[in-house]
Amino acid sequence: MARTGDNVVVSSMKLEKLLCMKGGKGEGSYASNSQAQALHARSMLHLLEETLDRVHLHSPEFPFQVADLGCSSGNNTIHIIDVIIKHMSKRFESSGLEPPEFSAFFADLPSNDFNTLFQLLPPPANYGGSMEECLAASGHRNYFAAGVPGSFYRRLFPARSIDVFHSAFSLHWLSQVPECVLDKRSAAYNKGRVFIHDASESTTNAYRKQFQADLAGFLSARSQEMKSGGSMFLVCLGRTSADPTDQGGAGHLFGTHFQDAWDDLVQEGLITSEKRDSFNIPVYAPSLQDFREVVEADGSFAIDKLEVFKGGSPLVVSHPDNAAEVSRAMANSCRSVVGVLVDAHIGDGLSEELFSRVEHRAKSHAKELLEKLQFFHIVASLSFA
């Protein structure tokens, strides 16, 4: 295989035009590898419902509008929207109010596979009838749906238009890799690595500053778009260590066999070390303090709940003792979330080689992976006055 025959130059492309979960419905797609996130999300539904109980109810003549930010293209976002709308409709009814019409906005970057997502949406209920009839329709969608392409680090909606914002497993994705991390002249240059787990203090501090700047932009945008009395429920990868060089579960996913697979390609002469070093995953797992500092500095939202929640393993397998199944789950988990970035950086052919090596390396560490590859999440419930 030629060293550069499959390479694709992407240095001039903006991350937001490229970044997305692996589309389609194949083995390595997000839609086929989002079971772990579904389990983690379901384990936190009681926290989501607590957030929804704080949302102010308004006159039914105005639509109740929900937005899922970073929706991706699987069933998880549809399930969450269904939970939110059913919970709010019950709140309206128990308060003696007629339920309003509901709208749901599925928001993600333009590169997201909205086609797959929209194909998964249930058919709409009969909106020619009453709202009560729509809400009672079994197996049908009782809300108006729309896709919203764009970065959630900027404005996406009209001012004072959204009642509930939900975002799960998305805010750890940065708007960009910090420039100094890819600059050979910088102390933050992440030489020899494709992720920040066990990297230098300068490198991880650059990522931390980027995360906090991005979160500040996110909160500023939402504070303009949210209705008075609205609430946000946010979940992102987090860490329990105060040390940002310890990225926890994200470190085990991207800093072990995935890193070693890149080194394999370099050692075998399939890519240069410079090609490897110019690739960094734009993910940062914050601590509670990282998150709290930004929310308090912004000042627009009251913190109702902010905690670390143990999510569990991203590897969902039917036979935990089957090393081949565990290693395949590891490779597919990596591919579903960063496969598009890898494809763009080194080309489809070398990307296939890379993930094949991830699977091969993980096979002899299957038991260790199941024990150590555990995710923790930052869970935040925020209210807007």
mmCIF file of C-alpha atoms in Angstrom:
data_model
loop_
_atom_site.group_PDB
_atom_site.id
_atom_site.type_symbol
_atom_site.label_atom_id
_atom_site.label_comp_id
_atom_site.label_asym_id
_atom_site.label_seq_id
_atom_site.Cartn_x
_atom_site.Cartn_y
_atom_site.Cartn_z
ATOM 1 C CA MET A 1 0.000 0.000 0.000
ATOM 2 C CA ALA A 2 1.392 3.388 -0.926
ATOM 3 C CA ARG A 3 2.162 5.746 1.884
ATOM 4 C CA THR A 4 0.202 8.657 0.465
ATOM 5 C CA GLY A 5 -2.046 7.104 -2.137
ATOM 6 C CA ASP A 6 -5.104 7.177 0.113
ATOM 7 C CA ASN A 7 -4.247 10.312 2.044
ATOM 8 C CA VAL A 8 -6.649 13.228 2.070
ATOM 9 C CA VAL A 9 -5.492 16.739 2.881
ATOM 10 C CA VAL A 10 -7.908 18.318 5.406
ATOM 11 C CA SER A 11 -5.802 20.973 7.104
ATOM 12 C CA SER A 12 -7.828 23.799 5.551
ATOM 13 C CA MET A 13 -11.218 22.294 6.396
ATOM 14 C CA LYS A 14 -13.099 23.595 9.370
ATOM 15 C CA LEU A 15 -13.829 21.005 12.014
ATOM 16 C CA GLU A 16 -17.517 21.830 12.113
ATOM 17 C CA LYS A 17 -17.856 20.959 8.429
ATOM 18 C CA LEU A 18 -16.275 17.579 9.068
ATOM 19 C CA LEU A 19 -17.017 16.407 12.579
ATOM 20 C CA CYS A 20 -19.889 13.995 12.984
ATOM 21 C CA MET A 21 -20.579 10.540 14.285
ATOM 22 C CA LYS A 22 -20.179 7.801 11.683
ATOM 23 C CA GLY A 23 -23.289 7.962 9.519
ATOM 24 C CA GLY A 24 -25.443 5.271 7.968
ATOM 25 C CA LYS A 25 -26.463 2.013 9.620
ATOM 26 C CA GLY A 26 -23.371 -0.161 9.098
ATOM 27 C CA GLU A 27 -21.388 -2.056 11.743
ATOM 28 C CA GLY A 28 -19.115 0.913 12.456
ATOM 29 C CA SER A 29 -21.870 3.552 12.405
ATOM 30 C CA TYR A 30 -23.054 5.546 15.383
ATOM 31 C CA ALA A 31 -26.593 4.220 14.918
ATOM 32 C CA SER A 32 -25.263 0.671 15.423
ATOM 33 C CA ASN A 33 -22.938 1.558 18.311
ATOM 34 C CA SER A 34 -24.962 3.872 20.512
ATOM 35 C CA GLN A 35 -26.347 1.204 22.860
ATOM 36 C CA ALA A 36 -24.006 2.229 25.669
ATOM 37 C CA GLN A 37 -25.088 5.858 25.468
ATOM 38 C CA ALA A 38 -28.709 4.705 25.472
ATOM 39 C CA LEU A 39 -28.115 2.734 28.679
ATOM 40 C CA HIS A 40 -26.275 5.634 30.282
ATOM 41 C CA ALA A 41 -29.029 8.070 29.275
ATOM 42 C CA ARG A 42 -31.754 5.824 30.676
ATOM 43 C CA SER A 43 -29.930 5.572 33.999
ATOM 44 C CA MET A 44 -30.128 9.377 34.265
ATOM 45 C CA LEU A 45 -33.783 9.830 33.307
ATOM 46 C CA HIS A 46 -34.761 10.595 36.908
ATOM 47 C CA LEU A 47 -32.327 13.524 36.876
ATOM 48 C CA LEU A 48 -33.764 14.752 33.575
ATOM 49 C CA GLU A 49 -37.287 14.580 34.979
ATOM 50 C CA GLU A 50 -36.204 16.581 38.038
ATOM 51 C CA THR A 51 -34.981 19.253 35.638
ATOM 52 C CA LEU A 52 -38.267 19.202 33.720
ATOM 53 C CA ASP A 53 -40.215 19.646 36.944
ATOM 54 C CA ARG A 54 -38.552 23.068 37.352
ATOM 55 C CA VAL A 55 -39.626 24.372 33.931
ATOM 56 C CA HIS A 56 -42.298 27.062 34.135
ATOM 57 C CA LEU A 57 -45.617 26.221 32.461
ATOM 58 C CA HIS A 58 -47.022 28.859 30.142
ATOM 59 C CA SER A 59 -50.216 29.547 28.256
ATOM 60 C CA PRO A 60 -51.174 26.747 25.814
ATOM 61 C CA GLU A 61 -51.658 29.282 23.027
ATOM 62 C CA PHE A 62 -47.875 29.324 22.629
ATOM 63 C CA PRO A 63 -45.997 26.189 21.489
ATOM 64 C CA PHE A 64 -43.715 24.433 23.949
ATOM 65 C CA GLN A 65 -40.335 24.088 22.254
ATOM 66 C CA VAL A 66 -37.565 21.595 23.012
ATOM 67 C CA ALA A 67 -34.103 21.415 21.455
ATOM 68 C CA ASP A 68 -31.643 18.527 21.558
ATOM 69 C CA LEU A 69 -28.158 19.866 20.887
ATOM 70 C CA GLY A 70 -25.691 17.405 19.403
ATOM 71 C CA CYS A 71 -28.496 15.035 18.428
ATOM 72 C CA SER A 72 -26.399 12.816 16.112
ATOM 73 C CA SER A 73 -28.298 10.233 14.062
ATOM 74 C CA GLY A 74 -29.523 7.416 16.296
ATOM 75 C CA ASN A 75 -32.678 6.490 18.194
ATOM 76 C CA ASN A 76 -31.341 7.947 21.458
ATOM 77 C CA THR A 77 -32.329 11.526 20.646
ATOM 78 C CA ILE A 78 -35.814 10.445 19.547
ATOM 79 C CA HIS A 79 -36.326 8.547 22.798
ATOM 80 C CA ILE A 80 -35.215 11.529 24.896
ATOM 81 C CA ILE A 81 -37.484 13.966 23.053
ATOM 82 C CA ASP A 82 -40.373 11.546 23.586
ATOM 83 C CA VAL A 83 -39.594 11.388 27.322
ATOM 84 C CA ILE A 84 -39.440 15.184 27.605
ATOM 85 C CA ILE A 85 -42.696 15.835 25.759
ATOM 86 C CA LYS A 86 -44.646 13.122 27.566
ATOM 87 C CA HIS A 87 -43.396 14.369 30.933
ATOM 88 C CA MET A 88 -44.289 17.976 30.156
ATOM 89 C CA SER A 89 -47.717 17.071 28.771
ATOM 90 C CA LYS A 90 -48.485 15.255 32.049
ATOM 91 C CA ARG A 91 -47.365 18.322 33.986
ATOM 92 C CA PHE A 92 -49.732 20.527 31.991
ATOM 93 C CA GLU A 93 -52.611 18.103 32.520
ATOM 94 C CA SER A 94 -51.969 17.659 36.259
ATOM 95 C CA SER A 95 -51.938 21.457 36.610
ATOM 96 C CA GLY A 96 -55.342 21.676 34.945
ATOM 97 C CA LEU A 97 -53.928 23.300 31.820
ATOM 98 C CA GLU A 98 -54.604 22.291 28.251
ATOM 99 C CA PRO A 99 -51.343 20.955 26.742
ATOM 100 C CA PRO A 100 -49.863 23.265 24.112
ATOM 101 C CA GLU A 101 -48.549 22.122 20.761
ATOM 102 C CA PHE A 102 -45.012 20.770 21.003
ATOM 103 C CA SER A 103 -42.063 21.357 18.699
ATOM 104 C CA ALA A 104 -38.755 19.498 18.805
ATOM 105 C CA PHE A 105 -35.566 20.727 17.167
ATOM 106 C CA PHE A 106 -32.793 18.235 16.410
ATOM 107 C CA ALA A 107 -29.586 20.250 16.191
ATOM 108 C CA ASP A 108 -26.104 19.167 15.134
ATOM 109 C CA LEU A 109 -23.306 20.178 12.800
ATOM 110 C CA PRO A 110 -24.134 20.331 9.062
ATOM 111 C CA SER A 111 -22.043 17.182 8.545
ATOM 112 C CA ASN A 112 -24.425 15.166 10.742
ATOM 113 C CA ASP A 113 -26.380 12.349 9.067
ATOM 114 C CA PHE A 114 -29.790 13.996 9.332
ATOM 115 C CA ASN A 115 -31.169 11.681 6.632
ATOM 116 C CA THR A 116 -30.720 8.599 8.826
ATOM 117 C CA LEU A 117 -32.175 10.456 11.813
ATOM 118 C CA PHE A 118 -35.280 11.589 9.957
ATOM 119 C CA GLN A 119 -35.868 8.071 8.641
ATOM 120 C CA LEU A 120 -35.969 6.870 12.263
ATOM 121 C CA LEU A 121 -38.630 9.403 13.298
ATOM 122 C CA PRO A 122 -42.068 7.868 13.984
ATOM 123 C CA PRO A 123 -44.875 9.024 11.688
ATOM 124 C CA PRO A 124 -46.688 12.147 12.895
ATOM 125 C CA ALA A 125 -49.950 11.900 14.774
ATOM 126 C CA ASN A 126 -53.083 13.386 13.240
ATOM 127 C CA TYR A 127 -52.619 17.096 13.799
ATOM 128 C CA GLY A 128 -56.060 17.708 12.417
ATOM 129 C CA GLY A 129 -57.417 16.489 15.769
ATOM 130 C CA SER A 130 -56.983 17.856 19.265
ATOM 131 C CA MET A 131 -53.639 17.991 21.083
ATOM 132 C CA GLU A 132 -54.966 15.409 23.550
ATOM 133 C CA GLU A 133 -55.631 12.998 20.655
ATOM 134 C CA CYS A 134 -52.130 13.581 19.275
ATOM 135 C CA LEU A 135 -50.510 12.914 22.656
ATOM 136 C CA ALA A 136 -52.529 9.723 23.076
ATOM 137 C CA ALA A 137 -51.643 8.343 19.639
ATOM 138 C CA SER A 138 -49.635 5.149 20.152
ATOM 139 C CA GLY A 139 -46.546 4.662 18.017
ATOM 140 C CA HIS A 140 -46.826 8.106 16.492
ATOM 141 C CA ARG A 141 -44.949 11.366 16.904
ATOM 142 C CA ASN A 142 -46.932 13.902 18.914
ATOM 143 C CA TYR A 143 -44.733 16.889 18.098
ATOM 144 C CA PHE A 144 -43.583 18.909 15.118
ATOM 145 C CA ALA A 145 -39.988 18.101 14.191
ATOM 146 C CA ALA A 146 -37.227 20.055 12.482
ATOM 147 C CA GLY A 147 -33.494 19.714 11.959
ATOM 148 C CA VAL A 148 -31.200 22.611 12.782
ATOM 149 C CA PRO A 149 -27.687 22.512 11.287
ATOM 150 C CA GLY A 150 -24.977 24.501 13.036
ATOM 151 C CA SER A 151 -22.517 24.628 15.913
ATOM 152 C CA PHE A 152 -24.090 24.853 19.358
ATOM 153 C CA TYR A 153 -21.200 27.076 20.397
ATOM 154 C CA ARG A 154 -23.038 29.849 18.535
ATOM 155 C CA ARG A 155 -26.640 31.028 18.247
ATOM 156 C CA LEU A 156 -29.039 28.554 16.610
ATOM 157 C CA PHE A 157 -32.517 29.825 17.545
ATOM 158 C CA PRO A 158 -34.463 33.098 17.814
ATOM 159 C CA ALA A 159 -34.300 34.978 21.090
ATOM 160 C CA ARG A 160 -36.560 33.680 23.894
ATOM 161 C CA SER A 161 -37.899 30.786 21.832
ATOM 162 C CA ILE A 162 -36.844 27.560 23.632
ATOM 163 C CA ASP A 163 -38.319 26.121 26.844
ATOM 164 C CA VAL A 164 -35.970 23.160 27.326
ATOM 165 C CA PHE A 165 -32.461 22.505 26.077
ATOM 166 C CA HIS A 166 -31.092 18.978 26.270
ATOM 167 C CA SER A 167 -27.568 17.975 25.334
ATOM 168 C CA ALA A 168 -26.032 14.605 26.113
ATOM 169 C CA PHE A 169 -22.543 13.269 25.326
ATOM 170 C CA SER A 170 -21.643 16.268 23.168
ATOM 171 C CA LEU A 171 -20.085 19.130 25.135
ATOM 172 C CA HIS A 172 -16.783 17.305 25.566
ATOM 173 C CA TRP A 173 -16.290 17.800 21.813
ATOM 174 C CA LEU A 174 -14.298 20.982 21.319
ATOM 175 C CA SER A 175 -14.928 23.498 18.566
ATOM 176 C CA GLN A 176 -11.323 22.996 17.456
ATOM 177 C CA VAL A 177 -8.009 21.470 18.445
ATOM 178 C CA PRO A 178 -6.065 24.290 20.138
ATOM 179 C CA GLU A 179 -3.624 25.660 17.573
ATOM 180 C CA CYS A 180 -0.665 25.483 19.953
ATOM 181 C CA VAL A 181 -1.151 21.714 20.324
ATOM 182 C CA LEU A 182 -0.240 21.281 16.640
ATOM 183 C CA ASP A 183 2.513 23.907 16.627
ATOM 184 C CA LYS A 184 6.004 22.375 16.774
ATOM 185 C CA ARG A 185 7.353 25.615 18.243
ATOM 186 C CA SER A 186 4.938 25.536 21.191
ATOM 187 C CA ALA A 187 5.492 23.982 24.615
ATOM 188 C CA ALA A 188 1.977 22.549 24.188
ATOM 189 C CA TYR A 189 2.916 20.608 21.028
ATOM 190 C CA ASN A 190 1.501 17.107 21.505
ATOM 191 C CA LYS A 191 4.358 15.270 19.797
ATOM 192 C CA GLY A 192 3.863 11.538 19.322
ATOM 193 C CA ARG A 193 0.261 11.543 20.554
ATOM 194 C CA VAL A 194 -3.209 11.725 19.061
ATOM 195 C CA PHE A 195 -4.966 12.468 22.368
ATOM 196 C CA ILE A 196 -4.150 14.347 25.579
ATOM 197 C CA HIS A 197 -4.284 11.441 28.057
ATOM 198 C CA ASP A 198 -0.877 11.369 29.815
ATOM 199 C CA ALA A 199 0.242 14.347 27.734
ATOM 200 C CA SER A 200 2.221 17.302 29.104
ATOM 201 C CA GLU A 201 0.711 19.831 31.469
ATOM 202 C CA SER A 202 1.041 22.532 28.802
ATOM 203 C CA THR A 203 -0.912 20.443 26.306
ATOM 204 C CA THR A 204 -3.736 19.566 28.668
ATOM 205 C CA ASN A 205 -3.990 23.162 29.908
ATOM 206 C CA ALA A 206 -4.447 24.282 26.300
ATOM 207 C CA TYR A 207 -7.316 21.808 25.965
ATOM 208 C CA ARG A 208 -8.802 22.942 29.266
ATOM 209 C CA LYS A 209 -8.774 26.590 28.158
ATOM 210 C CA GLN A 210 -10.394 25.623 24.845
ATOM 211 C CA PHE A 211 -13.121 23.660 26.650
ATOM 212 C CA GLN A 212 -13.904 26.539 28.975
ATOM 213 C CA ALA A 213 -13.949 29.069 26.141
ATOM 214 C CA ASP A 214 -16.312 26.813 24.181
ATOM 215 C CA LEU A 215 -18.608 26.243 27.155
ATOM 216 C CA ALA A 216 -18.736 30.000 27.765
ATOM 217 C CA GLY A 217 -19.849 30.491 24.154
ATOM 218 C CA PHE A 218 -22.452 27.751 24.551
ATOM 219 C CA LEU A 219 -23.947 29.335 27.682
ATOM 220 C CA SER A 220 -23.956 32.814 26.151
ATOM 221 C CA ALA A 221 -25.908 31.574 23.131
ATOM 222 C CA ARG A 222 -28.411 29.624 25.220
ATOM 223 C CA SER A 223 -29.003 32.556 27.580
ATOM 224 C CA GLN A 224 -30.260 34.557 24.593
ATOM 225 C CA GLU A 225 -32.395 31.750 23.138
ATOM 226 C CA MET A 226 -34.106 30.411 26.264
ATOM 227 C CA LYS A 227 -37.481 31.569 27.515
ATOM 228 C CA SER A 228 -37.754 32.910 31.036
ATOM 229 C CA GLY A 229 -38.346 29.988 33.381
ATOM 230 C CA GLY A 230 -36.706 27.487 31.049
ATOM 231 C CA SER A 231 -34.156 24.826 31.993
ATOM 232 C CA MET A 232 -31.209 22.940 30.542
ATOM 233 C CA PHE A 233 -30.113 19.354 31.140
ATOM 234 C CA LEU A 234 -26.509 18.799 30.087
ATOM 235 C CA VAL A 235 -24.392 15.642 30.118
ATOM 236 C CA CYS A 236 -20.813 15.325 28.923
ATOM 237 C CA LEU A 237 -17.842 13.076 29.527
ATOM 238 C CA GLY A 238 -16.159 13.971 32.787
ATOM 239 C CA ARG A 239 -13.376 12.818 35.029
ATOM 240 C CA THR A 240 -12.967 12.215 38.730
ATOM 241 C CA SER A 241 -9.293 13.190 38.848
ATOM 242 C CA ALA A 242 -8.251 16.785 39.443
ATOM 243 C CA ASP A 243 -5.367 16.157 37.038
ATOM 244 C CA PRO A 244 -6.398 16.984 33.444
ATOM 245 C CA THR A 245 -3.710 14.656 32.071
ATOM 246 C CA ASP A 246 -5.854 11.800 33.439
ATOM 247 C CA GLN A 247 -8.796 11.737 31.035
ATOM 248 C CA GLY A 248 -10.431 8.703 32.634
ATOM 249 C CA GLY A 249 -12.584 6.587 30.327
ATOM 250 C CA ALA A 250 -11.814 8.793 27.340
ATOM 251 C CA GLY A 251 -8.137 8.155 28.019
ATOM 252 C CA HIS A 252 -8.630 4.402 27.947
ATOM 253 C CA LEU A 253 -10.630 4.656 24.721
ATOM 254 C CA PHE A 254 -8.299 6.963 22.803
ATOM 255 C CA GLY A 255 -4.996 6.824 24.693
ATOM 256 C CA THR A 256 -4.211 3.103 24.687
ATOM 257 C CA HIS A 257 -4.856 0.707 21.785
ATOM 258 C CA PHE A 258 -6.044 3.499 19.517
ATOM 259 C CA GLN A 259 -2.796 5.382 20.111
ATOM 260 C CA ASP A 260 -0.762 2.206 19.630
ATOM 261 C CA ALA A 261 -2.509 1.550 16.313
ATOM 262 C CA TRP A 262 -1.328 4.935 15.010
ATOM 263 C CA ASP A 263 2.201 4.063 16.133
ATOM 264 C CA ASP A 264 1.903 0.773 14.211
ATOM 265 C CA LEU A 265 1.177 2.662 11.000
ATOM 266 C CA VAL A 266 4.205 4.893 11.574
ATOM 267 C CA GLN A 267 6.541 1.981 12.355
ATOM 268 C CA GLU A 268 5.358 0.090 9.302
ATOM 269 C CA GLY A 269 6.001 3.105 7.084
ATOM 270 C CA LEU A 270 2.355 3.509 6.095
ATOM 271 C CA ILE A 271 2.248 7.076 7.413
ATOM 272 C CA THR A 272 4.900 9.501 8.630
ATOM 273 C CA SER A 273 5.281 10.512 12.255
ATOM 274 C CA GLU A 274 4.393 14.060 11.157
ATOM 275 C CA LYS A 275 1.089 12.786 9.745
ATOM 276 C CA ARG A 276 0.296 11.127 13.070
ATOM 277 C CA ASP A 277 1.332 14.168 15.096
ATOM 278 C CA SER A 278 -0.901 16.459 13.051
ATOM 279 C CA PHE A 279 -3.960 14.479 14.183
ATOM 280 C CA ASN A 280 -5.439 15.176 17.618
ATOM 281 C CA ILE A 281 -8.864 14.228 18.887
ATOM 282 C CA PRO A 282 -10.784 17.400 19.885
ATOM 283 C CA VAL A 283 -12.202 15.925 23.115
ATOM 284 C CA TYR A 284 -11.749 17.115 26.690
ATOM 285 C CA ALA A 285 -13.273 15.397 29.735
ATOM 286 C CA PRO A 286 -13.675 18.205 32.311
ATOM 287 C CA SER A 287 -13.714 18.037 36.072
ATOM 288 C CA LEU A 288 -16.591 19.454 38.103
ATOM 289 C CA GLN A 289 -14.437 22.471 38.883
ATOM 290 C CA ASP A 290 -13.694 23.071 35.187
ATOM 291 C CA PHE A 291 -17.427 23.113 34.496
ATOM 292 C CA ARG A 292 -18.525 25.085 37.550
ATOM 293 C CA GLU A 293 -16.042 27.914 36.943
ATOM 294 C CA VAL A 294 -17.573 28.679 33.545
ATOM 295 C CA VAL A 295 -21.211 28.508 34.657
ATOM 296 C CA GLU A 296 -20.569 30.784 37.617
ATOM 297 C CA ALA A 297 -18.529 33.229 35.534
ATOM 298 C CA ASP A 298 -21.333 33.450 32.952
ATOM 299 C CA GLY A 299 -23.928 34.116 35.629
ATOM 300 C CA SER A 300 -27.004 33.597 33.431
ATOM 301 C CA PHE A 301 -28.007 30.228 34.874
ATOM 302 C CA ALA A 302 -28.632 28.939 38.384
ATOM 303 C CA ILE A 303 -27.009 25.577 39.120
ATOM 304 C CA ASP A 304 -29.738 23.245 40.388
ATOM 305 C CA LYS A 305 -27.546 20.156 40.174
ATOM 306 C CA LEU A 306 -23.942 19.561 39.169
ATOM 307 C CA GLU A 307 -22.406 16.169 39.843
ATOM 308 C CA VAL A 308 -20.271 13.356 38.491
ATOM 309 C CA PHE A 309 -22.337 10.349 37.443
ATOM 310 C CA LYS A 310 -20.878 6.901 36.781
ATOM 311 C CA GLY A 311 -22.091 5.882 33.343
ATOM 312 C CA GLY A 312 -20.427 2.500 32.893
ATOM 313 C CA SER A 313 -18.600 0.920 29.998
ATOM 314 C CA PRO A 314 -19.048 2.013 26.372
ATOM 315 C CA LEU A 315 -18.546 -1.627 25.366
ATOM 316 C CA VAL A 316 -21.915 -3.380 25.154
ATOM 317 C CA VAL A 317 -21.419 -7.068 24.355
ATOM 318 C CA SER A 318 -23.562 -10.182 24.612
ATOM 319 C CA HIS A 319 -20.664 -12.445 25.607
ATOM 320 C CA PRO A 320 -18.173 -10.682 27.923
ATOM 321 C CA ASP A 321 -15.894 -13.757 27.912
ATOM 322 C CA ASN A 322 -15.550 -13.635 24.134
ATOM 323 C CA ALA A 323 -12.365 -11.641 23.500
ATOM 324 C CA ALA A 324 -13.109 -11.318 19.789
ATOM 325 C CA GLU A 325 -16.512 -9.746 20.470
ATOM 326 C CA VAL A 326 -15.052 -7.340 23.053
ATOM 327 C CA SER A 327 -12.210 -6.241 20.767
ATOM 328 C CA ARG A 328 -14.609 -5.765 17.851
ATOM 329 C CA ALA A 329 -16.831 -3.636 20.112
ATOM 330 C CA MET A 330 -13.788 -1.577 21.080
ATOM 331 C CA ALA A 331 -12.815 -0.930 17.462
ATOM 332 C CA ASN A 332 -16.395 -0.153 16.426
ATOM 333 C CA SER A 333 -16.843 2.189 19.404
ATOM 334 C CA CYS A 334 -13.756 4.151 18.340
ATOM 335 C CA ARG A 335 -14.779 4.112 14.690
ATOM 336 C CA SER A 336 -18.334 5.311 15.355
ATOM 337 C CA VAL A 337 -17.173 8.502 17.095
ATOM 338 C CA VAL A 338 -13.874 9.415 15.393
ATOM 339 C CA GLY A 339 -13.990 7.373 12.191
ATOM 340 C CA VAL A 340 -15.009 10.336 10.044
ATOM 341 C CA LEU A 341 -12.056 12.394 11.321
ATOM 342 C CA VAL A 342 -9.632 9.525 10.739
ATOM 343 C CA ASP A 343 -10.999 8.896 7.230
ATOM 344 C CA ALA A 344 -10.482 12.545 6.334
ATOM 345 C CA HIS A 345 -6.964 12.649 7.759
ATOM 346 C CA ILE A 346 -5.436 9.485 6.292
ATOM 347 C CA GLY A 347 -8.008 8.205 3.788
ATOM 348 C CA ASP A 348 -10.460 5.317 3.901
ATOM 349 C CA GLY A 349 -7.900 2.610 3.131
ATOM 350 C CA LEU A 350 -5.457 3.486 5.900
ATOM 351 C CA SER A 351 -8.364 4.164 8.244
ATOM 352 C CA GLU A 352 -9.480 0.565 7.716
ATOM 353 C CA GLU A 353 -5.934 -0.563 8.533
ATOM 354 C CA LEU A 354 -5.902 1.553 11.684
ATOM 355 C CA PHE A 355 -9.135 0.224 13.160
ATOM 356 C CA SER A 356 -8.146 -3.316 12.233
ATOM 357 C CA ARG A 357 -5.070 -2.851 14.405
ATOM 358 C CA VAL A 358 -7.176 -1.400 17.232
ATOM 359 C CA GLU A 359 -9.277 -4.557 17.163
ATOM 360 C CA HIS A 360 -6.205 -6.831 17.002
ATOM 361 C CA ARG A 361 -4.455 -5.091 19.909
ATOM 362 C CA ALA A 362 -7.592 -4.991 22.052
ATOM 363 C CA LYS A 363 -8.199 -8.724 21.695
ATOM 364 C CA SER A 364 -5.448 -9.706 24.128
ATOM 365 C CA HIS A 365 -6.665 -7.106 26.642
ATOM 366 C CA ALA A 366 -10.410 -7.816 26.489
ATOM 367 C CA LYS A 367 -10.904 -8.580 30.190
ATOM 368 C CA GLU A 368 -8.897 -5.518 31.233
ATOM 369 C CA LEU A 369 -10.888 -3.308 28.864
ATOM 370 C CA LEU A 370 -14.222 -4.389 30.321
ATOM 371 C CA GLU A 371 -12.957 -3.663 33.830
ATOM 372 C CA LYS A 372 -11.124 -0.383 33.243
ATOM 373 C CA LEU A 373 -12.943 1.258 30.339
ATOM 374 C CA GLN A 374 -15.607 2.996 32.419
ATOM 375 C CA PHE A 375 -17.085 6.394 31.653
ATOM 376 C CA PHE A 376 -17.963 9.093 34.150
ATOM 377 C CA HIS A 377 -20.207 11.976 33.126
ATOM 378 C CA ILE A 378 -20.667 15.532 34.277
ATOM 379 C CA VAL A 379 -24.418 16.051 34.788
ATOM 380 C CA ALA A 380 -25.680 19.626 35.009
ATOM 381 C CA SER A 381 -29.205 20.908 35.579
ATOM 382 C CA LEU A 382 -29.383 24.658 34.994
ATOM 383 C CA SER A 383 -32.324 27.069 35.328
ATOM 384 C CA PHE A 384 -32.796 30.356 33.521
ATOM 385 C CA ALA A 385 -34.493 33.152 35.417
#
